[in-house]
Coordinates of C-alpha atoms in Angstrom, one line a residue:
M1 CA -32.8 -49.3 56.2
S2 CA -31.2 -49.7 52.6
S3 CA -26.7 -48.6 52.0
L4 CA -24.8 -47.6 49.0
S5 CA -21.1 -48.2 48.9
V6 CA -19.2 -47.0 46.8
G7 CA -15.9 -49.0 45.8
D8 CA -11.8 -48.6 45.8
M9 CA -11.6 -48.2 42.0
A10 CA -14.7 -46.1 41.5
Q11 CA -14.1 -44.1 44.2
S12 CA -10.3 -43.3 42.5
F13 CA -11.7 -43.2 39.5
N14 CA -13.8 -40.2 40.7
L15 CA -11.0 -38.6 42.6
T16 CA -9.0 -38.4 39.0
R17 CA -11.9 -37.2 37.3
S18 CA -12.9 -34.2 40.2
G19 CA -8.9 -33.5 39.9
A20 CA -8.9 -33.2 36.1
A21 CA -11.9 -30.9 36.2
M22 CA -10.5 -28.6 38.8
K23 CA -7.4 -28.2 37.1
A24 CA -9.0 -27.6 33.6
S25 CA -10.6 -24.8 35.8
L26 CA -7.8 -23.4 37.7
Q27 CA -5.7 -23.2 33.8
R28 CA -9.1 -21.4 32.1
L29 CA -9.1 -19.2 34.8
S30 CA -6.0 -17.8 35.0
N31 CA -6.1 -17.3 31.3
E32 CA -8.7 -15.3 31.9
L33 CA -7.4 -13.2 34.6
V34 CA -4.2 -13.0 33.2
S35 CA -5.5 -11.8 29.5
G36 CA -9.2 -10.0 30.9
L37 CA -11.4 -11.5 28.5
T38 CA -12.9 -15.4 29.2
D39 CA -11.8 -18.3 27.8
D40 CA -15.6 -19.4 26.9
A41 CA -17.4 -17.0 24.7
A42 CA -20.4 -19.3 24.1
A43 CA -21.7 -19.1 28.0
H44 CA -20.2 -15.0 28.7
L45 CA -22.3 -14.2 26.1
S46 CA -25.5 -16.4 27.0
G47 CA -25.1 -18.2 23.1
D48 CA -25.8 -14.4 21.3
F49 CA -23.0 -14.1 18.7
G50 CA -24.5 -12.1 16.5
P51 CA -23.3 -8.3 17.9
L52 CA -19.8 -10.5 18.3
A53 CA -20.0 -11.3 14.6
G54 CA -21.6 -8.3 13.3
I55 CA -17.6 -6.3 14.7
Q56 CA -15.8 -9.3 13.4
A57 CA -16.9 -9.0 10.3
S58 CA -17.0 -5.2 10.1
L59 CA -13.1 -5.4 11.7
A60 CA -12.5 -8.2 8.2
R61 CA -13.8 -6.1 6.1
L62 CA -11.8 -3.4 7.1
E63 CA -8.3 -5.6 6.8
G64 CA -9.2 -5.3 3.7
Y65 CA -9.7 -2.0 2.8
K66 CA -6.3 -1.6 4.5
S67 CA -4.5 -3.4 2.0
V68 CA -6.1 -1.9 -0.8
T69 CA -5.0 1.7 1.6
T70 CA -1.4 0.6 1.5
E71 CA -0.9 0.1 -1.9
A72 CA -2.8 3.0 -2.9
G73 CA -0.7 4.6 -1.1
L74 CA 2.4 3.6 -2.7
Y75 CA 1.8 3.4 -5.9
A76 CA 0.6 7.7 -5.2
E77 CA 3.7 7.8 -3.1
T78 CA 6.3 6.2 -6.3
M79 CA 4.1 8.2 -8.8
Q80 CA 4.7 11.8 -7.0
T81 CA 8.5 11.3 -6.5
A82 CA 8.5 10.0 -10.5
L83 CA 6.3 13.3 -11.6
G84 CA 9.0 15.1 -9.5
R85 CA 11.4 14.3 -10.7
I86 CA 10.7 14.9 -14.5
V87 CA 9.0 18.9 -13.1
E88 CA 12.5 19.0 -11.6
M89 CA 15.3 18.4 -14.3
S90 CA 12.4 20.4 -17.2
G91 CA 12.3 23.4 -15.4
D92 CA 15.9 23.1 -14.4
L93 CA 16.0 22.5 -18.6
S94 CA 14.0 25.3 -19.2
R95 CA 16.0 27.7 -17.2
V96 CA 19.1 27.1 -18.7
L97 CA 17.7 26.4 -22.4
L98 CA 15.9 30.2 -22.2
S99 CA 19.7 32.1 -21.2
G100 CA 20.3 31.3 -24.8
A101 CA 23.0 29.9 -27.3
S102 CA 24.2 32.0 -30.1
P103 CA 24.8 30.3 -33.6
G104 CA 28.4 31.0 -33.0
A105 CA 28.1 29.2 -29.9
P106 CA 27.9 25.9 -31.2
A107 CA 30.0 23.6 -28.5
Q108 CA 27.5 24.8 -26.1
I109 CA 25.1 23.9 -28.3
A110 CA 25.9 20.5 -28.6
A111 CA 26.5 20.6 -24.5
L112 CA 23.2 21.9 -24.2
G113 CA 21.6 19.1 -26.7
A114 CA 23.7 16.5 -24.4
E115 CA 22.8 17.7 -21.6
A116 CA 18.4 17.5 -22.6
A117 CA 18.7 14.1 -24.3
Q118 CA 19.7 12.3 -21.2
K119 CA 17.1 14.8 -19.0
F120 CA 14.7 13.0 -21.5
E121 CA 15.8 9.4 -21.7
S122 CA 15.7 10.1 -17.8
A123 CA 11.5 11.7 -18.0
I124 CA 11.3 8.3 -19.6
G125 CA 12.5 5.7 -17.1
A126 CA 9.9 7.7 -14.7
L127 CA 7.1 7.2 -16.6
N128 CA 8.6 3.6 -16.7
T129 CA 9.0 3.0 -12.8
R130 CA 7.6 -0.2 -11.7
V131 CA 6.7 -1.2 -8.4
G132 CA 6.4 -4.7 -7.8
D133 CA 5.2 -6.8 -11.0
R134 CA 3.0 -2.8 -11.6
N135 CA 3.9 -0.4 -14.1
L136 CA 2.7 2.8 -12.6
F137 CA 1.9 4.5 -15.5
S138 CA 0.5 1.9 -18.1
G139 CA -3.5 2.6 -16.5
Q140 CA -5.7 -0.5 -16.0
A141 CA -2.2 -2.7 -18.3
A142 CA -0.5 -2.6 -14.8
T143 CA 1.7 -5.2 -16.2
T144 CA 3.0 -3.4 -20.0
T145 CA 6.2 -1.4 -19.7
P146 CA 3.5 1.9 -21.0
L147 CA 7.1 3.4 -23.2
P148 CA 10.3 2.3 -25.4
S149 CA 13.1 3.2 -23.7
G150 CA 13.7 7.3 -23.8
A151 CA 17.0 5.9 -26.3
E152 CA 14.4 4.1 -29.0
L153 CA 11.8 7.2 -29.4
L154 CA 14.4 9.8 -29.8
D155 CA 15.4 7.0 -33.1
T156 CA 12.0 7.8 -34.2
L157 CA 12.0 11.2 -33.6
Q158 CA 14.9 11.4 -35.6
T159 CA 13.2 9.7 -38.1
V160 CA 10.0 12.1 -37.7
V161 CA 12.3 15.5 -37.8
A162 CA 14.7 13.9 -40.7
G163 CA 13.4 16.3 -44.0
A164 CA 13.2 19.6 -41.2
T165 CA 15.4 22.7 -42.5
S166 CA 14.2 25.0 -39.5
A167 CA 13.8 25.3 -35.7
A168 CA 10.0 25.8 -36.6
D169 CA 9.6 22.3 -39.2
V170 CA 11.1 21.1 -36.2
Q171 CA 8.6 22.2 -33.7
T172 CA 6.0 21.5 -36.1
A173 CA 6.7 18.0 -36.7
L174 CA 6.7 17.3 -33.3
D175 CA 3.4 19.0 -33.2
D176 CA 1.9 17.0 -35.6
W177 CA 3.9 13.6 -33.7
F178 CA 2.7 14.1 -30.4
S179 CA -0.9 14.4 -31.5
A180 CA -1.2 12.5 -34.3
S181 CA -2.6 8.8 -33.2
A182 CA -0.6 7.8 -34.8
G183 CA 2.3 8.9 -33.2
Y184 CA 2.9 9.2 -29.1
A185 CA -0.7 7.4 -28.9
A186 CA 0.3 4.2 -31.1
T187 CA 3.6 3.6 -29.3
Y188 CA 2.2 4.1 -26.2
K189 CA 1.8 0.6 -25.1
G190 CA -1.0 1.2 -21.8
D191 CA -4.4 1.2 -21.2
D192 CA -7.2 4.2 -20.0
G193 CA -6.5 5.2 -16.2
L194 CA -6.9 2.6 -13.1
V195 CA -10.3 1.9 -12.1
A196 CA -11.3 4.0 -8.6
L197 CA -9.9 2.1 -6.0
P198 CA -12.4 1.3 -3.0
L199 CA -10.5 3.0 0.2
A200 CA -13.7 1.8 2.4
P201 CA -17.6 2.1 2.1
G202 CA -18.7 4.9 -0.7
D203 CA -15.2 6.4 -0.5
V204 CA -13.1 5.8 -3.5
A205 CA -9.6 7.2 -4.8
R206 CA -8.5 7.5 -8.5
L207 CA -4.8 7.1 -9.7
D208 CA -6.3 7.4 -13.1
I209 CA -2.8 9.2 -14.4
T210 CA -1.3 7.7 -17.6
A211 CA 2.1 8.8 -19.6
L212 CA -1.3 9.7 -21.7
D213 CA -1.1 12.3 -19.9
P214 CA -1.6 15.7 -22.0
A215 CA 1.0 17.5 -19.3
I216 CA 3.8 14.5 -19.6
R217 CA 3.1 15.1 -23.1
D218 CA 3.9 18.1 -23.2
T219 CA 6.7 18.2 -21.4
L220 CA 8.3 15.2 -23.5
K221 CA 7.8 17.7 -26.5
G222 CA 9.8 20.2 -24.8
L223 CA 12.5 17.5 -23.8
A224 CA 13.2 15.9 -26.8
M225 CA 13.1 19.0 -29.2
A226 CA 16.0 20.6 -27.0
A227 CA 17.0 17.1 -26.4
L228 CA 17.5 15.7 -31.0
L229 CA 20.4 18.6 -30.7
D230 CA 22.2 16.0 -29.7
R231 CA 20.6 14.0 -33.1
G232 CA 22.2 16.2 -35.0
V233 CA 19.6 17.6 -36.2
L234 CA 19.7 20.8 -38.2
T235 CA 23.3 20.7 -38.0
D236 CA 24.0 23.3 -41.2
S237 CA 22.0 25.5 -39.6
P238 CA 23.8 27.2 -36.8
Q239 CA 20.9 29.9 -36.6
G240 CA 17.9 27.2 -36.8
R241 CA 20.3 25.2 -33.5
S242 CA 19.7 28.3 -31.7
D243 CA 16.2 29.2 -32.4
L244 CA 16.0 25.3 -31.7
V245 CA 17.1 25.6 -27.9
R246 CA 15.1 28.6 -27.2
R247 CA 11.6 27.2 -29.0
S248 CA 12.3 24.0 -26.8
G249 CA 12.8 26.0 -23.6
E250 CA 10.2 28.1 -24.1
A251 CA 7.4 25.1 -24.5
L252 CA 9.2 23.6 -21.5
L253 CA 8.0 26.5 -19.6
S254 CA 4.5 26.4 -20.8
A255 CA 4.5 23.4 -20.0
Q256 CA 5.5 23.5 -16.4
T257 CA 1.9 24.8 -15.6
G258 CA -0.1 21.5 -16.7
M259 CA 2.1 20.0 -14.9
S260 CA 1.6 21.4 -11.7
A261 CA -2.2 20.4 -12.3
T262 CA -1.6 17.0 -12.9
T263 CA 1.2 16.5 -9.5
A264 CA -1.3 18.5 -7.5
R265 CA -4.4 16.3 -8.2
L266 CA -2.2 13.0 -8.0
G267 CA -1.3 15.3 -4.5
S268 CA -5.3 15.5 -4.0
A269 CA -5.1 11.6 -4.4
Q270 CA -2.3 10.9 -1.4
A271 CA -4.2 12.7 0.7
H272 CA -7.2 11.6 0.4
I273 CA -5.8 8.1 0.6
D274 CA -4.1 9.2 4.1
Q275 CA -6.9 10.4 5.6
A276 CA -8.7 7.2 4.9
A277 CA -6.1 5.1 6.1
Q278 CA -6.5 6.9 8.6
Q279 CA -10.5 6.5 10.1
N280 CA -10.5 2.9 9.0
S281 CA -7.9 3.1 11.7
A282 CA -9.7 4.2 14.0
E283 CA -12.6 2.9 13.6
S284 CA -10.5 -0.6 13.6
S285 CA -9.6 0.3 16.6
A286 CA -13.2 1.2 18.3
L287 CA -14.6 -1.7 17.0
S288 CA -11.1 -4.2 18.6
I289 CA -12.0 -2.2 22.4
A290 CA -15.8 -2.8 21.5
A291 CA -15.6 -6.7 21.0
S292 CA -13.3 -6.7 23.7
D293 CA -15.4 -5.1 25.9
L294 CA -18.1 -7.9 25.1
L295 CA -15.4 -11.4 26.2
A296 CA -14.4 -9.0 28.5
I297 CA -14.8 -10.0 32.6
D298 CA -14.3 -9.3 36.0
G299 CA -11.6 -9.6 37.2
Y300 CA -12.4 -9.4 40.9
E301 CA -15.1 -12.0 40.6
V302 CA -12.5 -14.4 38.7
A303 CA -10.3 -13.6 40.7
S304 CA -12.2 -15.2 43.8
Q305 CA -13.3 -17.8 41.6
L306 CA -9.8 -19.1 41.5
Q307 CA -8.6 -19.0 44.9
Q308 CA -11.8 -21.1 45.5
T309 CA -10.4 -23.6 43.0
Q310 CA -7.2 -23.4 44.4
V311 CA -9.0 -24.0 48.4
Q312 CA -10.5 -27.1 46.7
L313 CA -7.7 -28.9 44.5
E314 CA -5.9 -29.1 47.4
I315 CA -8.5 -31.0 49.4
L316 CA -9.1 -33.3 46.6
Y317 CA -4.9 -33.7 46.9
T318 CA -4.9 -34.1 50.6
L319 CA -7.9 -36.5 51.0
T320 CA -6.3 -38.7 48.0
S321 CA -3.2 -38.7 50.1
R322 CA -5.0 -39.8 53.4
L323 CA -7.1 -42.8 51.2
S324 CA -4.5 -43.6 48.9
R325 CA -2.9 -44.8 52.7
L326 CA -5.7 -46.6 54.1
N327 CA -5.2 -50.7 54.5
L328 CA -6.7 -53.5 56.8
V329 CA -4.1 -53.5 59.0
N330 CA -5.3 -50.1 59.9
F331 CA -8.7 -50.4 59.9
L332 CA -8.7 -52.8 62.2

């Protein structure tokens, strides 16, 4: 009967290979026990990656929507802040203007004009607000500042009303300029409102408010009417300047309704964006849990395998140690 023997070198190689395999198995089982997830997805799923791939694709898509909702939320919040400043400034000024200023109080009228000029320039600054490299009230022309500075616009308007001899003439000239295509609309350097922003499959938000919004235009017109007092409009007519104070206050008060509707529309878009972000987050959490469930291991089973592997490795170390002490003298 023939026998098969294994040489010392081959035996040493087999022991080394077995030890390496056990160490790798020990490391894998330790990782799985700590993480609760398998280290070998292919074996765990029996090669069927379809469900996991579908979940991962959905998670990647939701991550893309997360970027959009985060940016859209920031834009909407900043736009709302800017419009809120304009509403607050114009509302405060309208109350002061409507309280009236008599023709015999030129210093008071001059002070109102200076205050209106400051608020007009602040309102233009709010409409030229940027977030990063995006101008929020320029619509699709996001890299273009929508309006010139407030001072430049007042220079233009001073020329527009140069021939006016009464408050009615000033108001008519401003009405014509702000409504004409060659007037305010030509000064605006932006574009149409932003296209709809995708928040989720089949769900979009519209942040399409620009500096051309009718309510914004009416508010600027009311502010400009009083701000031109600071540019010396109707200097020779105290009664005309007093009348212009009243007319600008009425114009600002009338514009408040439109501004309220504009800010409410923007607020609805904000709420829609926040809701979509929360829904996406909830869906992402649910999908992450589902993916973890697919890759989850049986902790008890893995712990048993880990203990068994440790015992086998200890036996291997003991066997290797004893074999290494063998020599011819001990054998004889």
